[in-house]
Short mmCIF file of C-alpha atoms in Angstrom, two decimals:
data_model
loop_
_atom_site.label_atom_id
_atom_site.label_comp_id
_atom_site.label_asym_id
_atom_site.label_seq_id
_atom_site.Cartn_x
_atom_site.Cartn_y
_atom_site.Cartn_z
CA UNK B 37 0.00 0.00 0.00
CA UNK B 38 2.84 2.40 0.79
CA UNK B 39 4.21 2.01 -2.72
CA UNK B 40 1.14 3.90 -3.94
CA UNK B 41 2.43 7.06 -2.25
CA UNK B 42 5.44 7.42 -4.54
CA UNK B 43 5.75 10.44 -6.80
CA UNK B 44 3.92 9.97 -10.07
CA UNK B 45 0.94 8.08 -8.66
CA UNK B 46 -2.52 9.50 -9.22
CA UNK B 47 -3.84 11.83 -6.54
CA UNK B 48 -7.05 9.83 -5.91
CA UNK B 49 -4.93 6.76 -5.14
CA UNK B 50 -2.78 8.69 -2.69
CA UNK B 51 -5.79 10.21 -0.99
CA UNK B 52 -7.36 6.79 -0.53
CA UNK B 53 -4.15 5.33 0.90
CA UNK B 54 -3.64 8.25 3.28
CA UNK B 55 -7.22 7.87 4.45
CA UNK B 56 -6.64 4.16 5.12
CA UNK B 57 -3.43 4.89 7.04
CA UNK B 58 -5.27 7.41 9.18
CA UNK B 59 -7.91 4.84 10.03
CA UNK B 60 -5.18 2.39 11.02
CA UNK B 61 -3.47 5.01 13.20
CA UNK B 62 -6.73 5.88 14.93
CA UNK B 63 -7.25 2.24 15.85
CA UNK B 64 -4.24 2.07 18.19
CA UNK B 65 -1.73 1.24 15.46
CA UNK B 66 -0.10 4.67 15.13
CA UNK B 67 3.34 3.25 15.96
CA UNK B 68 3.09 0.77 13.08
CA UNK B 69 2.25 3.55 10.63
CA UNK B 70 4.92 5.90 12.04
CA UNK B 71 7.60 3.28 11.48
CA UNK B 72 7.09 3.86 7.76
CA UNK B 73 6.77 7.65 7.86
CA UNK B 74 9.56 7.86 5.28
CA UNK B 75 6.94 6.80 2.74
CA UNK B 76 4.83 9.83 3.64
CA UNK B 77 7.51 12.39 2.82
CA UNK B 78 6.89 12.52 -0.97
CA UNK B 79 3.26 13.45 -0.25
CA UNK B 80 4.36 16.57 1.63
CA UNK B 81 5.85 17.83 -1.63
CA UNK B 82 2.99 16.64 -3.85
CA UNK B 83 1.65 19.03 -6.46
CA UNK B 84 -1.91 18.30 -5.36
CA UNK B 85 -2.88 20.53 -2.44
CA UNK B 86 -5.40 17.96 -1.17
CA UNK B 87 -2.66 15.36 -0.85
CA UNK B 88 -0.49 17.80 1.13
CA UNK B 89 -3.41 18.57 3.43
CA UNK B 90 -4.24 14.90 3.91
CA UNK B 91 -0.70 13.81 4.77
CA UNK B 92 -0.25 16.75 7.15
CA UNK B 93 -3.44 15.74 8.92
CA UNK B 94 -2.09 12.19 9.16
CA UNK B 95 1.06 13.46 10.88
CA UNK B 96 -1.14 15.26 13.40
CA UNK B 97 -3.05 12.05 14.14
CA UNK B 98 0.17 10.06 14.52
CA UNK B 99 1.48 12.60 17.04
CA UNK B 100 -1.78 12.63 18.99
CA UNK B 101 -1.95 8.83 19.04
CA UNK B 102 1.46 8.37 20.69
CA UNK B 103 3.95 8.32 17.82
CA UNK B 104 5.22 11.91 18.16
CA UNK B 105 8.79 10.85 18.92
CA UNK B 106 8.93 8.82 15.72
CA UNK B 107 7.53 11.49 13.39
CA UNK B 108 9.52 14.31 15.01
CA UNK B 109 12.33 13.47 12.59
CA UNK B 110 10.08 14.75 9.78
CA UNK B 111 9.53 18.22 11.28
CA UNK B 112 11.72 19.93 8.69
CA UNK B 113 9.79 18.32 5.83
CA UNK B 114 6.46 19.31 7.37
CA UNK B 115 7.74 22.87 7.69
CA UNK B 116 8.82 22.82 4.05
CA UNK B 117 5.29 21.76 3.12
CA UNK B 118 3.90 24.81 4.92
CA UNK B 119 6.44 27.11 3.25
CA UNK B 120 5.63 25.76 -0.20
CA UNK B 121 1.93 26.46 0.28
CA UNK B 122 2.85 29.96 1.49
CA UNK B 123 4.81 30.52 -1.70
CA UNK B 124 1.83 29.42 -3.81
CA UNK B 125 -0.60 31.55 -1.76
CA UNK B 126 -2.58 28.49 -0.68
CA UNK B 127 -1.35 28.57 2.93
CA UNK B 128 -2.35 25.25 4.44
CA UNK B 129 -3.08 25.22 8.15
CA UNK B 130 -2.75 21.41 8.36
CA UNK B 131 1.09 21.47 8.54
CA UNK B 132 0.87 23.93 11.44
CA UNK B 133 -1.58 21.65 13.22
CA UNK B 134 0.80 18.75 12.70
CA UNK B 135 3.75 20.69 14.12
CA UNK B 136 1.67 21.83 17.10
CA UNK B 137 0.57 18.25 17.82
CA UNK B 138 4.15 16.98 17.68
CA UNK B 139 5.30 19.75 20.02
CA UNK B 140 2.42 19.25 22.47
CA UNK B 141 3.28 15.56 22.69
CA UNK B 142 6.64 16.40 24.26
CA UNK B 143 8.72 17.06 21.16
CA UNK B 144 8.88 20.83 21.53
CA UNK B 145 12.66 20.86 21.10
CA UNK B 146 12.35 19.16 17.71
CA UNK B 147 9.79 21.69 16.46
CA UNK B 148 11.79 24.59 17.95
CA UNK B 149 14.41 23.98 15.26
CA UNK B 150 12.07 25.57 12.71
CA UNK B 151 10.56 28.33 14.84
CA UNK B 152 12.38 31.14 13.02
CA UNK B 153 11.06 29.85 9.70
CA UNK B 154 7.64 29.55 11.31
CA UNK B 155 7.44 33.30 11.85
CA UNK B 156 6.57 33.80 8.19
CA UNK B 157 3.06 32.65 9.11
CA UNK B 158 2.52 35.84 11.13
CA UNK B 159 2.57 37.81 7.86
CA UNK B 160 -0.11 35.68 6.21
CA UNK B 161 -3.20 37.72 5.28
CA UNK B 162 -5.50 35.01 6.69
CA UNK B 163 -6.24 35.16 10.44
CA UNK B 164 -6.48 31.36 10.62
CA UNK B 165 -2.84 30.98 9.55
CA UNK B 166 -1.61 33.72 11.88
CA UNK B 167 -3.53 32.15 14.74
CA UNK B 168 -2.17 28.69 13.87
CA UNK B 169 1.37 30.08 13.88
CA UNK B 170 0.92 31.51 17.38
CA UNK B 171 -0.68 28.27 18.58
CA UNK B 172 2.27 26.28 17.27
CA UNK B 173 4.75 28.52 19.07
CA UNK B 174 2.78 28.09 22.29
CA UNK B 175 2.87 24.33 21.78
CA UNK B 176 6.65 24.46 21.42
CA UNK B 177 6.94 26.09 24.82
CA UNK B 178 4.51 23.71 26.46
CA UNK B 179 6.22 20.77 24.81
CA UNK B 180 9.42 21.13 26.79
CA UNK B 181 11.26 23.86 24.87
CA UNK B 182 10.30 26.92 26.92
CA UNK B 183 13.85 27.80 27.86
CA UNK B 184 15.08 27.07 24.36
CA UNK B 185 12.63 29.64 22.97
CA UNK B 186 14.43 32.27 25.00
CA UNK B 187 17.43 31.85 22.71
CA UNK B 188 15.51 31.56 19.45
CA UNK B 189 13.38 33.84 17.36
CA UNK B 190 15.93 36.55 16.59
CA UNK B 191 14.45 38.18 13.54
CA UNK B 192 16.82 39.29 10.80
CA UNK B 193 14.16 39.87 8.15
CA UNK B 194 13.64 43.64 7.78
CA UNK B 195 10.01 43.00 6.83
CA UNK B 196 9.29 41.29 10.14
CA UNK B 197 6.32 42.60 12.07
CA UNK B 198 7.08 45.98 13.62
CA UNK B 199 10.78 45.22 13.02
CA UNK B 200 10.74 43.28 16.29
CA UNK B 201 14.08 41.85 17.30
CA UNK B 202 13.05 38.93 19.51
CA UNK B 203 10.25 36.42 19.61
CA UNK B 204 8.91 38.06 22.76
CA UNK B 205 8.78 41.51 21.14
CA UNK B 206 7.15 40.14 18.02
CA UNK B 207 4.40 38.36 19.95
CA UNK B 208 3.69 41.44 22.05
CA UNK B 209 3.36 43.50 18.87
CA UNK B 210 0.96 40.95 17.38
CA UNK B 211 -1.07 40.84 20.60
CA UNK B 212 -1.31 44.63 20.51
CA UNK B 213 -1.74 45.38 16.83
CA UNK B 214 -3.33 42.47 14.96
CA UNK B 215 -6.75 43.31 13.57
CA UNK B 216 -8.22 39.93 14.54
CA UNK B 217 -9.16 39.38 18.18
CA UNK B 218 -8.55 35.61 17.97
CA UNK B 219 -5.02 36.17 16.67
CA UNK B 220 -4.29 38.70 19.41
CA UNK B 221 -5.38 36.20 22.06
CA UNK B 222 -3.34 33.39 20.46
CA UNK B 223 -0.24 35.62 20.43
CA UNK B 224 -0.77 36.53 24.07
CA UNK B 225 -1.19 32.87 24.96
CA UNK B 226 2.10 32.09 23.23
CA UNK B 227 3.75 34.83 25.28
CA UNK B 228 3.00 32.89 28.45
CA UNK B 229 5.19 30.07 27.15
CA UNK B 230 8.31 32.24 26.91
CA UNK B 231 10.91 32.60 29.67
CA UNK B 232 10.53 36.38 29.64
CA UNK B 233 6.96 36.04 30.92
CA UNK B 234 7.90 34.14 34.08
CA UNK B 235 6.77 36.07 37.18
CA UNK B 236 10.25 35.73 38.69
CA UNK B 237 11.82 37.53 35.74
CA UNK B 238 9.27 40.33 35.25
CA UNK B 239 11.56 42.99 36.71
CA UNK B 240 14.28 42.05 34.25
CA UNK B 241 11.76 41.90 31.40
CA UNK B 242 10.54 45.44 32.10
CA UNK B 243 14.10 46.72 32.04
CA UNK B 244 14.86 44.85 28.84
CA UNK B 245 11.79 46.05 26.92
CA UNK B 246 11.02 49.60 28.19
CA UNK B 247 9.30 50.67 24.96
CA UNK B 248 6.89 47.73 25.10
CA UNK B 249 6.14 48.46 28.75
CA UNK B 250 5.36 52.07 27.92
CA UNK B 251 3.09 51.08 25.04
CA UNK B 252 1.10 48.66 27.17
CA UNK B 253 0.79 51.11 30.06
CA UNK B 254 -0.42 53.92 27.83
CA UNK B 255 -2.83 51.69 25.93
CA UNK B 256 -4.54 50.11 28.91
CA UNK B 257 -3.83 52.68 31.64
CA UNK B 258 -3.49 49.83 34.10
CA UNK B 259 -6.92 48.35 33.47
CA UNK B 260 -7.19 44.94 31.81
CA UNK B 261 -10.14 44.93 29.41
CA UNK B 262 -10.04 41.25 28.51
CA UNK B 263 -7.98 38.09 28.58
CA UNK B 264 -5.45 39.34 26.01
CA UNK B 265 -4.85 42.56 27.90
CA UNK B 266 -4.59 40.71 31.23
CA UNK B 267 -1.94 38.37 29.80
CA UNK B 268 0.09 41.29 28.43
CA UNK B 269 0.02 43.11 31.75
CA UNK B 270 1.06 39.97 33.62
CA UNK B 271 3.79 39.10 31.10
CA UNK B 272 5.36 42.53 31.55
CA UNK B 273 4.80 42.57 35.29
CA UNK B 274 2.46 45.55 35.19
CA UNK B 275 0.03 45.33 38.08
CA UNK B 276 -3.34 47.01 37.75
CA UNK B 277 -4.16 47.29 41.45
CA UNK B 278 -6.94 49.50 42.78
CA UNK B 279 -7.85 52.96 41.58
CA UNK B 280 -7.24 56.17 43.48
CA UNK B 281 -10.67 57.37 44.66
CA UNK B 282 -9.63 60.98 44.12
CA UNK B 283 -8.68 60.82 40.44
CA UNK B 284 -9.92 57.29 39.54
CA UNK B 285 -6.62 56.40 37.82
CA UNK B 286 -4.75 53.19 38.76
CA UNK B 287 -2.64 53.58 41.88
CA UNK B 288 0.57 52.46 40.16
CA UNK B 289 0.42 55.50 37.86
CA UNK B 290 1.08 59.20 38.59
CA UNK B 291 4.01 58.73 40.93
CA UNK B 292 2.70 55.78 42.89
CA UNK B 293 0.56 55.33 46.02
CA UNK B 294 0.67 56.87 49.49
CA UNK B 295 -0.89 55.06 52.47
CA UNK B 296 -2.31 57.19 55.28
CA UNK B 297 -2.28 56.26 58.96
CA UNK B 298 -5.92 55.19 58.67
CA UNK B 299 -4.94 52.60 56.06
CA UNK B 300 -6.54 54.20 53.00
CA UNK B 301 -4.34 54.58 49.93
CA UNK B 302 -4.28 57.37 47.33
CA UNK B 303 -1.82 58.82 44.86
CA UNK B 304 0.76 60.85 46.75
CA UNK B 305 0.19 63.74 44.35
CA UNK B 306 -3.58 63.55 44.77
CA UNK B 307 -3.30 63.42 48.54
CA UNK B 308 -1.04 66.46 48.59
CA UNK B 309 -3.47 68.38 46.38
CA UNK B 310 -6.33 67.37 48.66
CA UNK B 311 -4.45 68.63 51.75
CA UNK B 312 -3.68 71.95 50.07
CA UNK B 313 -7.32 72.43 49.12
CA UNK B 314 -8.54 71.59 52.64
CA UNK B 315 -6.04 74.02 54.16
CA UNK B 316 -7.28 76.81 51.89
CA UNK B 317 -10.72 76.12 53.33
CA UNK B 318 -9.31 76.60 56.83
CA UNK B 319 -10.10 73.04 57.80
CA UNK B 320 -7.96 70.35 59.41
CA UNK B 321 -6.67 67.93 56.72
CA UNK B 322 -8.42 64.58 56.91
CA UNK B 323 -8.72 61.37 54.92
CA UNK B 324 -11.06 61.87 51.93
CA UNK B 325 -12.79 58.59 52.80
CA UNK B 326 -13.04 58.21 56.57
CA UNK B 327 -12.28 61.81 57.66
CA UNK B 328 -9.57 60.65 60.05
CA UNK B 329 -7.03 63.40 60.68
CA UNK B 330 -3.97 63.24 58.42
CA UNK B 331 -0.78 63.05 60.48
CA UNK B 332 2.69 64.06 59.41
CA UNK B 333 5.83 61.93 59.80
CA UNK B 334 6.13 62.90 63.51
CA UNK B 335 2.62 61.84 64.40
CA UNK B 336 1.28 65.40 64.69
CA UNK B 337 -1.84 66.59 62.95
CA UNK B 338 -0.87 68.12 59.61
CA UNK B 339 -2.16 71.66 59.80
#
């Protein structure tokens, strides 16, 4: 049956064989099929787009059915299949699904070898391909290559999105700027699989990417409007916190918070303005919330 997959065979024959192999793999015989994955390689380069889609889907099934380690050796060929469909403007999502399945099954390091080539998918005009690209990168991180991703993804292509220099920067830009909400969420989800998004390294991340931090802060003003925004704020270590009851802006903005003796917290600048206004009214400065007297550093009433 495998001989029917050789180059030159009719497409209907190949499609029928690939369908039969998928049925075999789905009936607990994925290992048996994966042992002969070399016979599938010609189909990844087939001129018929349906054959390419069918064989890519078969690779996904093999990975999901426990043969990921065996088909991981074909990652480069699967990536080439995706690139060839990009070049012909047909852009198959099936190769991306296959790569994501292989990575999710614990072979993230194998798929990480092609992550820089994978970035081309972020420039595809179709949201489904851009989303699939982000999902695949997230799968690489979850598949055991999280730390490895910290050293990959350096973009040398001048046409790369927003001229981002690292994978982290590129994904943040996609999460901020993509026109499709699903793509933005997928990019943000992929961010969580990068070393830079670890809570323990957030301080270092903010210092490393000050422009991104400033963009996110200005765009959301400390308030997360949805899951994508919440992920971005967490990835960059930007805490939303409570709002100052005087100006209603987040407490981490405008110079930071000031806690009064009564326990209520406001912006230091807002509190100082409040005290000045109360003094002009010839009243004793007090907390805007509970009216407790405001004390100075020596414990005396601030008059």
